[in-house]
mmCIF file of C-alpha atoms in Angstrom:
data_model
loop_
_atom_site.group_PDB
_atom_site.id
_atom_site.type_symbol
_atom_site.label_atom_id
_atom_site.label_comp_id
_atom_site.label_asym_id
_atom_site.label_seq_id
_atom_site.Cartn_x
_atom_site.Cartn_y
_atom_site.Cartn_z
ATOM 1 C CA MET A 1 88.333 92.819 71.437
ATOM 2 C CA VAL A 2 89.455 95.633 73.962
ATOM 3 C CA ALA A 3 89.819 95.444 77.425
ATOM 4 C CA ALA A 4 90.322 98.490 79.444
ATOM 5 C CA LEU A 5 90.802 100.196 82.831
ATOM 6 C CA GLU A 6 87.569 102.465 83.049
ATOM 7 C CA LEU A 7 87.365 105.310 85.415
ATOM 8 C CA TYR A 8 83.339 105.434 86.454
ATOM 9 C CA LEU A 9 81.731 109.014 86.533
ATOM 10 C CA ASP A 10 79.406 110.255 89.351
ATOM 11 C CA VAL A 11 75.311 109.878 88.626
ATOM 12 C CA ASP A 12 75.105 114.033 87.125
ATOM 13 C CA ALA A 13 77.782 113.839 84.713
ATOM 14 C CA THR A 14 76.892 110.075 83.878
ATOM 15 C CA ARG A 15 73.409 111.561 83.096
ATOM 16 C CA ARG A 16 74.522 114.322 81.259
ATOM 17 C CA VAL A 17 76.729 112.023 78.650
ATOM 18 C CA ARG A 18 73.840 109.292 78.344
ATOM 19 C CA THR A 19 71.799 112.521 77.302
ATOM 20 C CA LEU A 20 74.401 113.159 74.554
ATOM 21 C CA TRP A 21 74.413 109.622 73.566
ATOM 22 C CA ARG A 22 70.304 109.661 73.157
ATOM 23 C CA ALA A 23 70.472 113.243 71.368
ATOM 24 C CA LEU A 24 73.008 111.632 68.745
ATOM 25 C CA GLU A 25 71.418 108.377 68.289
ATOM 26 C CA SER A 26 67.910 110.075 67.669
ATOM 27 C CA GLU A 27 70.146 112.199 64.793
ATOM 28 C CA GLY A 28 71.052 108.440 63.633
ATOM 29 C CA ILE A 29 74.689 108.731 65.126
ATOM 30 C CA PRO A 30 75.486 105.461 66.768
ATOM 31 C CA THR A 31 76.968 106.183 70.013
ATOM 32 C CA LEU A 32 78.713 103.590 72.994
ATOM 33 C CA GLY A 33 75.287 103.351 74.697
ATOM 34 C CA SER A 34 73.643 101.568 71.200
ATOM 35 C CA LEU A 35 76.761 99.728 70.965
ATOM 36 C CA HIS A 36 76.549 97.574 74.023
ATOM 37 C CA GLN A 37 74.081 97.443 77.054
ATOM 38 C CA LYS A 38 77.179 97.211 79.550
ATOM 39 C CA HIS A 39 79.051 100.541 77.874
ATOM 40 C CA ARG A 40 78.782 103.524 80.752
ATOM 41 C CA PRO A 41 80.163 106.480 80.246
ATOM 42 C CA HIS A 42 83.715 106.458 81.296
ATOM 43 C CA VAL A 43 87.258 107.163 80.745
ATOM 44 C CA SER A 44 89.995 104.830 80.074
ATOM 45 C CA LEU A 45 93.567 104.853 82.159
ATOM 46 C CA ALA A 46 94.920 101.725 79.759
ATOM 47 C CA ALA A 47 93.499 99.475 77.329
ATOM 48 C CA ALA A 48 94.763 96.991 75.193
ATOM 49 C CA ARG A 49 93.326 93.384 73.423
ATOM 50 C CA THR A 50 92.994 91.864 76.415
ATOM 51 C CA ILE A 51 94.064 92.368 80.134
ATOM 52 C CA ASP A 52 94.129 89.812 83.071
ATOM 53 C CA PRO A 53 91.488 91.212 85.490
ATOM 54 C CA HIS A 54 92.966 88.903 88.306
ATOM 55 C CA ALA A 55 96.607 89.997 87.275
ATOM 56 C CA ALA A 56 95.483 94.046 87.195
ATOM 57 C CA ALA A 57 93.849 93.398 90.156
ATOM 58 C CA ALA A 58 96.772 92.166 92.097
ATOM 59 C CA ALA A 59 98.976 94.890 90.578
ATOM 60 C CA LEU A 60 96.542 97.634 91.638
ATOM 61 C CA ASP A 61 96.262 96.239 95.243
ATOM 62 C CA GLY A 62 95.805 98.590 97.725
ATOM 63 C CA LEU A 63 95.613 101.543 95.520
ATOM 64 C CA VAL A 64 92.649 103.983 95.378
ATOM 65 C CA VAL A 65 92.085 103.864 91.444
ATOM 66 C CA GLY A 66 90.767 107.178 90.579
ATOM 67 C CA ARG A 67 88.124 107.417 92.779
ATOM 68 C CA GLY A 68 87.683 111.209 93.920
ATOM 69 C CA LEU A 69 89.482 112.489 91.217
ATOM 70 C CA THR A 70 87.726 115.444 89.621
ATOM 71 C CA LEU A 71 87.757 115.211 85.680
ATOM 72 C CA ARG A 72 86.890 118.660 83.694
ATOM 73 C CA MET A 73 85.933 118.012 79.924
ATOM 74 C CA ASP A 74 86.481 120.823 78.019
ATOM 75 C CA PHE A 75 86.523 120.008 74.199
ATOM 76 C CA ALA A 76 85.600 117.649 71.814
ATOM 77 C CA GLY A 77 87.721 115.949 69.575
ATOM 78 C CA GLN A 78 88.002 112.383 67.171
ATOM 79 C CA PHE A 79 90.212 109.798 66.512
ATOM 80 C CA VAL A 80 91.237 108.256 62.950
ATOM 81 C CA GLY A 81 88.781 106.104 62.213
ATOM 82 C CA ARG A 82 85.578 108.192 63.036
ATOM 83 C CA VAL A 83 86.272 108.106 66.950
ATOM 84 C CA LEU A 84 84.390 110.819 68.501
ATOM 85 C CA TRP A 85 84.988 111.733 72.161
ATOM 86 C CA LEU A 86 85.061 114.426 75.079
ATOM 87 C CA GLY A 87 88.427 115.672 76.149
ATOM 88 C CA VAL A 88 89.511 115.447 79.256
ATOM 89 C CA THR A 89 91.664 118.509 80.654
ATOM 90 C CA MET A 90 95.135 117.039 81.946
ATOM 91 C CA THR A 91 95.739 118.268 85.185
ATOM 92 C CA PRO A 92 99.226 117.226 87.297
ATOM 93 C CA GLU A 93 96.965 114.955 89.622
ATOM 94 C CA LEU A 94 95.406 113.129 86.462
ATOM 95 C CA MET A 95 98.817 112.934 85.041
ATOM 96 C CA ASP A 96 100.339 111.228 88.549
ATOM 97 C CA HIS A 97 97.386 109.326 89.039
ATOM 98 C CA HIS A 98 97.756 108.152 85.203
ATOM 99 C CA ARG A 99 101.653 106.935 85.505
ATOM 100 C CA VAL A 100 101.306 105.486 89.188
ATOM 101 C CA ILE A 101 98.687 103.024 87.986
ATOM 102 C CA HIS A 102 100.966 102.497 84.790
ATOM 103 C CA GLU A 103 103.916 101.921 86.806
ATOM 104 C CA ARG A 104 102.194 99.292 89.358
ATOM 105 C CA LEU A 105 100.405 97.644 85.933
ATOM 106 C CA SER A 106 104.012 97.234 84.342
ATOM 107 C CA ALA A 107 105.492 96.113 87.405
ATOM 108 C CA GLY A 108 102.920 93.302 87.599
ATOM 109 C CA GLY A 109 103.288 92.277 84.399
ATOM 110 C CA VAL A 110 100.384 93.879 82.253
ATOM 111 C CA GLU A 111 100.843 94.912 78.872
ATOM 112 C CA VAL A 112 98.863 97.767 77.384
ATOM 113 C CA TRP A 113 98.740 99.388 74.329
ATOM 114 C CA GLU A 114 101.522 102.112 73.793
ATOM 115 C CA HIS A 115 99.417 105.080 73.110
ATOM 116 C CA TYR A 116 97.741 104.539 76.694
ATOM 117 C CA ARG A 117 100.962 104.810 78.156
ATOM 118 C CA PRO A 118 102.198 107.998 80.097
ATOM 119 C CA GLY A 119 103.389 110.912 77.569
ATOM 120 C CA LEU A 120 101.361 109.349 74.653
ATOM 121 C CA TRP A 121 97.846 108.873 76.349
ATOM 122 C CA VAL A 122 94.964 111.326 75.086
ATOM 123 C CA PRO A 123 92.514 111.571 78.042
ATOM 124 C CA HIS A 124 88.987 111.431 76.637
ATOM 125 C CA CYS A 125 85.289 109.946 77.398
ATOM 126 C CA THR A 126 84.520 107.917 73.827
ATOM 127 C CA VAL A 127 81.331 109.111 72.260
ATOM 128 C CA SER A 128 81.220 107.022 69.524
ATOM 129 C CA LEU A 129 83.083 104.504 68.008
ATOM 130 C CA ARG A 130 81.864 104.761 64.361
ATOM 131 C CA VAL A 131 80.331 108.660 63.306
ATOM 132 C CA PRO A 132 79.921 108.594 59.631
ATOM 133 C CA ASN A 133 81.667 110.977 57.869
ATOM 134 C CA PRO A 134 78.542 113.206 56.614
ATOM 135 C CA VAL A 135 77.570 113.867 60.141
ATOM 136 C CA MET A 136 80.792 113.962 61.899
ATOM 137 C CA ALA A 137 80.850 117.914 62.091
ATOM 138 C CA PRO A 138 76.634 118.254 63.494
ATOM 139 C CA ALA A 139 78.035 115.492 66.091
ATOM 140 C CA ILE A 140 80.896 117.330 67.218
ATOM 141 C CA ARG A 141 78.764 120.760 67.442
ATOM 142 C CA ARG A 142 76.337 118.324 69.209
ATOM 143 C CA CYS A 143 79.283 117.477 71.969
ATOM 144 C CA LEU A 144 79.824 120.911 72.001
ATOM 145 C CA GLU A 145 76.866 121.627 73.721
ATOM 146 C CA ILE A 146 77.135 120.075 77.181
ATOM 147 C CA LEU A 147 80.328 121.257 77.568
ATOM 148 C CA PRO A 148 82.165 121.966 79.956
ATOM 149 C CA LEU A 149 81.385 119.187 81.967
ATOM 150 C CA THR A 150 83.088 118.377 85.403
ATOM 151 C CA ALA A 151 83.152 114.998 86.783
ATOM 152 C CA THR A 152 84.231 113.049 90.239
ATOM 153 C CA VAL A 153 85.469 109.708 89.683
ATOM 154 C CA THR A 154 83.234 107.021 91.566
ATOM 155 C CA GLY A 155 84.648 103.659 90.689
ATOM 156 C CA ALA A 156 86.819 101.871 88.688
ATOM 157 C CA ALA A 157 86.849 98.392 87.085
ATOM 158 C CA ILE A 158 88.818 96.410 84.551
ATOM 159 C CA ALA A 159 86.149 95.947 81.555
ATOM 160 C CA ASP A 160 86.102 93.086 78.847
ATOM 161 C CA HIS A 161 82.615 93.524 77.186
ATOM 162 C CA ALA A 162 83.135 91.443 74.410
ATOM 163 C CA ASN A 163 84.007 88.459 76.914
ATOM 164 C CA ASP A 164 81.330 89.676 79.498
ATOM 165 C CA ILE A 165 84.009 90.545 82.236
ATOM 166 C CA MET A 166 83.909 93.783 84.597
ATOM 167 C CA ARG A 167 86.161 93.490 87.934
ATOM 168 C CA ALA A 168 85.384 96.237 90.017
ATOM 169 C CA LEU A 169 88.775 97.884 91.528
#
């Protein structure tokens, strides 16, 4: 089970990532699109086993979370465990926003996984959580076909799909 503070992308960027998901699915590669109907293309600023949506909303009260940020995805990558993603280029604006989010969450008693904290976080838009090893290279090549991709953040939420929790921020 995973909960996350997700940043949502503008319509054009969302459409392009969903097109990538469909292309990979047609090649037998599972994506977030098939994992859960409610998944939408996003970049997670924080994640944990669970996040209390009320505590997170209270900690972030009065802060515009992500809205209006420009994200540029310029590369593809993978994490151990067959996770495939589009890499978001770090900018001073994104790094500052991420730091402020984590300062507020920490002050509000909201715990997140260490690897999402400032200085350790790898900003990314997950494509698949379980690419079969024999098709990882073709899947990465398919990702590179849609890059570069520039997106504007249009919204944010605390999402816990396993428990059907979605709290807009």
